[in-house]
Short mmCIF file of C-alpha atoms in Angstrom, two decimals:
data_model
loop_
_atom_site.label_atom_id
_atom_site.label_comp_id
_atom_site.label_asym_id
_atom_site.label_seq_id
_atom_site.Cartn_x
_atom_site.Cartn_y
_atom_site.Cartn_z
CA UNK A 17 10.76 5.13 24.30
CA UNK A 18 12.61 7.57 25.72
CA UNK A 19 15.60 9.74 23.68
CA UNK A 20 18.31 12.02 24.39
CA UNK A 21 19.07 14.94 21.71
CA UNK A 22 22.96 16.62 21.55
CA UNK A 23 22.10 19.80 19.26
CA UNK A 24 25.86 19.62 18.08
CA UNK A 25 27.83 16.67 16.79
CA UNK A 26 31.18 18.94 16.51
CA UNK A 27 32.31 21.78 17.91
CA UNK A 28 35.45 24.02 17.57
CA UNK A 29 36.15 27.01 19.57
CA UNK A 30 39.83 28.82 20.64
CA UNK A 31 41.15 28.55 24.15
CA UNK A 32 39.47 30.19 27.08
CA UNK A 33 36.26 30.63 24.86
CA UNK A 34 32.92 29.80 26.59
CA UNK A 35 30.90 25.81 25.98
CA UNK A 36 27.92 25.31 25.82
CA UNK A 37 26.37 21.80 24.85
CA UNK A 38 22.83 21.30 24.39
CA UNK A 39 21.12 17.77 25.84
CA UNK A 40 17.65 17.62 25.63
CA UNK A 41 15.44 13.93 26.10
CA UNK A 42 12.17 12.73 25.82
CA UNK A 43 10.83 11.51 29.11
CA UNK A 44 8.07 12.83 30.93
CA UNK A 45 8.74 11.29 34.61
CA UNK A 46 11.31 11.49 37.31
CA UNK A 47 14.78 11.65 35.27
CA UNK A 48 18.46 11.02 36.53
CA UNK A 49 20.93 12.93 34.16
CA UNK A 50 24.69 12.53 33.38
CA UNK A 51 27.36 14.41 31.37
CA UNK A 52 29.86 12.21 30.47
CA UNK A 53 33.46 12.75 28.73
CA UNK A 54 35.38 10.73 26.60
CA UNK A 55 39.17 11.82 26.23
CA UNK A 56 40.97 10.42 23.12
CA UNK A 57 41.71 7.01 23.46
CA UNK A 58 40.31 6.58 26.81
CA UNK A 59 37.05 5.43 28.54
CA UNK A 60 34.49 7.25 30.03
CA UNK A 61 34.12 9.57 32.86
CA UNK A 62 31.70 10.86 34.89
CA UNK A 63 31.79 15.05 34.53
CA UNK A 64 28.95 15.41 36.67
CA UNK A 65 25.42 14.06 37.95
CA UNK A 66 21.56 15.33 38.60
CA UNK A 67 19.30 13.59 40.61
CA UNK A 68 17.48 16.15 42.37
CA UNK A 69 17.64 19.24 44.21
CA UNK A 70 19.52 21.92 43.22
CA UNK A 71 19.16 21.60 39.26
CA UNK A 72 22.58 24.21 38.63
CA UNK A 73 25.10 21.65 39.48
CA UNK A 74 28.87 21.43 39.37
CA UNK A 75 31.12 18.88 38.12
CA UNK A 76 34.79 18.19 37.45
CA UNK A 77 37.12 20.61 35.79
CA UNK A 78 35.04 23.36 36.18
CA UNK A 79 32.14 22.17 33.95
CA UNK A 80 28.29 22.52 35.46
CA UNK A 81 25.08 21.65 33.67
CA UNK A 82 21.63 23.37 34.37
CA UNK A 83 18.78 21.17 34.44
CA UNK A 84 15.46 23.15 33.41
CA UNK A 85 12.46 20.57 33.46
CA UNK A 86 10.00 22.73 31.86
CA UNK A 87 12.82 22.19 28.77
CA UNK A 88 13.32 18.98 28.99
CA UNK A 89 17.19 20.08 28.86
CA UNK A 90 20.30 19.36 30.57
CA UNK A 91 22.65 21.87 29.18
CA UNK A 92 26.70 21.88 29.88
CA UNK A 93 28.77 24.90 30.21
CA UNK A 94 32.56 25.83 31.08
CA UNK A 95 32.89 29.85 30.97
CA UNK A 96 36.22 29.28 29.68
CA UNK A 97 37.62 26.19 28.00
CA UNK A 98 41.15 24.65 27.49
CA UNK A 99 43.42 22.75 24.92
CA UNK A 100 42.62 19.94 27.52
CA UNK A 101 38.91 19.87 27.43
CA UNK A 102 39.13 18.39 24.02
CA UNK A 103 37.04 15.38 23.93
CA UNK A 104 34.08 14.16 23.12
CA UNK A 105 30.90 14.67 25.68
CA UNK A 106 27.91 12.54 26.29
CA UNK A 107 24.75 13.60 28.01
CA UNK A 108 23.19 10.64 29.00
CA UNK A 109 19.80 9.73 30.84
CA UNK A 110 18.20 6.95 33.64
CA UNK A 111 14.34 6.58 34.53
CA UNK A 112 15.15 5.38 37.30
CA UNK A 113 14.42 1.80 35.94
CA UNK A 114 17.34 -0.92 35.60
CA UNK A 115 19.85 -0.71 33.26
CA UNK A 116 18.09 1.92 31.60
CA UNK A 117 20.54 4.32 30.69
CA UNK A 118 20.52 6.02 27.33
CA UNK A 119 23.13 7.93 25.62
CA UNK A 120 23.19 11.04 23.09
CA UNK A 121 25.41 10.27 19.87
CA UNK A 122 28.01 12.77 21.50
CA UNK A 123 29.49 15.76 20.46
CA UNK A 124 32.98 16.01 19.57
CA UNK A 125 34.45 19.13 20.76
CA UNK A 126 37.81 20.27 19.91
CA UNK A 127 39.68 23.67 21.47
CA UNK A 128 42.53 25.11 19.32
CA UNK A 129 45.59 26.99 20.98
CA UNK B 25 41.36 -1.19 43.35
CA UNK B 26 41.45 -2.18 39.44
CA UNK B 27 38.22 -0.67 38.47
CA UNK B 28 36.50 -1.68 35.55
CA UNK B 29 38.80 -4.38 33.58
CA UNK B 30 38.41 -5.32 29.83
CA UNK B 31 40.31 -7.66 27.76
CA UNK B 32 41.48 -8.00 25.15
CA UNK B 33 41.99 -4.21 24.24
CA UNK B 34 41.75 -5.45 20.46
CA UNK B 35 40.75 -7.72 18.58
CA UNK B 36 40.35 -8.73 14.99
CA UNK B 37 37.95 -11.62 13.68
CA UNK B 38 36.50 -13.27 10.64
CA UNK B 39 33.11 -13.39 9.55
CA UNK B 40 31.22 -16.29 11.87
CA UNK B 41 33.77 -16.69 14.43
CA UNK B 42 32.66 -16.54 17.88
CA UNK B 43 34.85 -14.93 20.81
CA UNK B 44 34.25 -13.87 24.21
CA UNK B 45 35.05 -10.21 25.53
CA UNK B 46 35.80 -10.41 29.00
CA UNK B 47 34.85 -7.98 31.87
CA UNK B 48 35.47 -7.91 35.46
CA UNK B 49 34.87 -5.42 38.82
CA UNK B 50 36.52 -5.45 42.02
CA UNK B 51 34.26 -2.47 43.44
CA UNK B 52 31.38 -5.60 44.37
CA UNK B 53 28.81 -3.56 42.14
CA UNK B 54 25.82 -5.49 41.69
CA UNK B 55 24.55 -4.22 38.16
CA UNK B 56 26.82 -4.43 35.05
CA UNK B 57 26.45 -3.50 31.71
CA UNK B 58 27.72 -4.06 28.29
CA UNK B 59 27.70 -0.87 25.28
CA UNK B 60 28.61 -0.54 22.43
CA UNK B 61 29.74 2.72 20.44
CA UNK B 62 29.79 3.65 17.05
CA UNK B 63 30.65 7.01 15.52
CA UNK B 64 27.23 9.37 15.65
CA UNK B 65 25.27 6.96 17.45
CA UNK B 66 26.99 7.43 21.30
CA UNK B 67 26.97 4.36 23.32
CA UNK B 68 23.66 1.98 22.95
CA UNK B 69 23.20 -0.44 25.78
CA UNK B 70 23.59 -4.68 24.47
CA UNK B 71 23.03 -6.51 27.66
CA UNK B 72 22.64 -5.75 31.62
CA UNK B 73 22.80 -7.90 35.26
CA UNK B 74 21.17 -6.65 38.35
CA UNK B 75 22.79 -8.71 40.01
CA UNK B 76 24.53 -12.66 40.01
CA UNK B 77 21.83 -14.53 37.83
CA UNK B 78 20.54 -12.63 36.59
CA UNK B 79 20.39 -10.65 32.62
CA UNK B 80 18.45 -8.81 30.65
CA UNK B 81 18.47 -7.67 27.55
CA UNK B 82 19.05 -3.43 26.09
CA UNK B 83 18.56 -1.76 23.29
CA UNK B 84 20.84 -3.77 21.07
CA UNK B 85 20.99 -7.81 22.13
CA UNK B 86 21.05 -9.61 18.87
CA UNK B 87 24.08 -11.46 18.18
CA UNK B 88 25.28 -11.24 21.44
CA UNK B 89 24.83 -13.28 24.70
CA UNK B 90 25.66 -12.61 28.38
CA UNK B 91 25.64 -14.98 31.33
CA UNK B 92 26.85 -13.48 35.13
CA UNK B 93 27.73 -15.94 37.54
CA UNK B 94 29.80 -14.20 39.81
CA UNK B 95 29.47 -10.62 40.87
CA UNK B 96 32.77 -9.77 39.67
CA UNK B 97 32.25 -10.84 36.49
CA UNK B 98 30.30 -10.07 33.29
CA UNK B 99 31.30 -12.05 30.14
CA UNK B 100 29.70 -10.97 26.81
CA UNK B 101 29.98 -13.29 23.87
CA UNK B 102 29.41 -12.84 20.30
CA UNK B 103 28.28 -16.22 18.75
CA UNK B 104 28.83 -15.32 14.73
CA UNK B 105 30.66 -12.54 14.64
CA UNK B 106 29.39 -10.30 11.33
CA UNK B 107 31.04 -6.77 10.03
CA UNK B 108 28.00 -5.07 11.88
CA UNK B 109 29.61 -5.72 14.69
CA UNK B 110 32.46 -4.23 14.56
CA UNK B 111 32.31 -1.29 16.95
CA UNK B 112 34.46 -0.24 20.90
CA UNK B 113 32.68 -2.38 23.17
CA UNK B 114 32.38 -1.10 26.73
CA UNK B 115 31.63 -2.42 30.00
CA UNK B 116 30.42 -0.79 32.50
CA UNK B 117 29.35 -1.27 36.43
CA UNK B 118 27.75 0.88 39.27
CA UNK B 119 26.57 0.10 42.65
CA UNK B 120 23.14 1.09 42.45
CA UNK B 121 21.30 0.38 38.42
CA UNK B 122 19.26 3.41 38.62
CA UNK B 123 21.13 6.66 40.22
CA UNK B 124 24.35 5.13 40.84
CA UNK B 125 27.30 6.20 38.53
CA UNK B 126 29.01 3.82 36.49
CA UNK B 127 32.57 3.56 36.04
CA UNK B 128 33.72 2.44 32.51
CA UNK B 129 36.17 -0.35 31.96
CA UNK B 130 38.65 1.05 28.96
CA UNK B 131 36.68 -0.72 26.31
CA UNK B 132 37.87 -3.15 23.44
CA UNK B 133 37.88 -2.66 19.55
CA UNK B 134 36.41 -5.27 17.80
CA UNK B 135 37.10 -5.72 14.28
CA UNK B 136 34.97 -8.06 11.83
CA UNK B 137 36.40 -8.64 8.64
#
């Protein structure tokens, strides 16, 4: 069965620091990969999507995720965070097959004034 | 457009009552899905529909049923409710089940005494 790995469960860093969040998974096919955020107290949102093509891509807020397949990662980075990007982040992956979508355990990250 | 809807937002139950967590769409997605997330563990997939008629079961179905008889709408029901469930449920929908997006409904906290 295929897994998805979030190297940290909680992160703190200081405003306009850089993020990085490690997502790697355990599927040896065709992948479709998600970043996900989760504000406090609200639902899910989509930071940004790979399917295929160009595997640096951009998202919302000025995150973007790298996907290297020889890695089996799907790594997220801001260059410089703020108080606002405090939340906790998903990486989350699809076969391709239905309903298939599996989810890290999230990594809570906080940014201090 | 509404989105993903949930109700209620909370809820509270004894051990071996039964309740239904409602979810709806007004974005005429065909596949819906139902999560839910506890701390460290991210969001583990219960119950899916392709489509009207049609269910299958995730990662995490015991204790839990689904039926979809409309497109809009994606019940799930919890027939003896035990403190193991007590987690933030989440629905979720998206147009296409394999590299469409899906849009989170605000989720409901379920508590089992």
């Amino acid at each position: 069965a295929q897994s998805v790995s979030q190297h940290n469960h909680h992160v703190i860093l200081s405003e306009a620091a850089s993020l990085e969040l490690g997502c790697n998974y355990s599927y040896g096919g065709t992948v479709n990969l998600f970043w996900y955020v989760q504000y406090p107290g609200q639902h899910l949102q989509l930071l940004l999507k790979y399917f295929s093509g160009d595997p640096l891509v951009k998202g919302i807020k000025g995150f973007e995720a790298e996907f290297i397949k020889s890695k089996f990662s799907f790594n997220l980075r801001k260059p410089s965070v703020q108080w606002s990007d405090t939340a906790e982040y998903f990486c989350a992956v699809n076969d391709g097959s239905w309903g298939k979508l599996q989810f890290g355990a999230g990594t809570q990250v906080v940014v201090t004034p | 457009n509404a989105g993903v809807t949930q109700t209620p937002k909370f809820q509270v139950l004894k051990t071996g009552q039964s309740m239904t967590l409602q979810c709806a769409q007004d974005m005429n997605h065909e596949y819906m899905s139902w999560y839910r997330q506890d701390p460290g563990m991210g969001l583990r997939l219960i119950h899916y529909s392709v489509g009207a008629g049609i269910t299958d079961q995730g990662e995490v179905p015991n204790g839990y049923n689904v039926s979809r008889s409309t497109t809009e709408d994606f019940p799930l029901r919890l027939l003896l409710a035990a403190p193991s469930q007590t987690s933030v449920y989440f629905c979720a929908s998206s147009l296409l089940a394999g590299e469409g997006e899906q849009y989170f409904g605000p989720g409901t906290r379920l508590t089992v005494t």
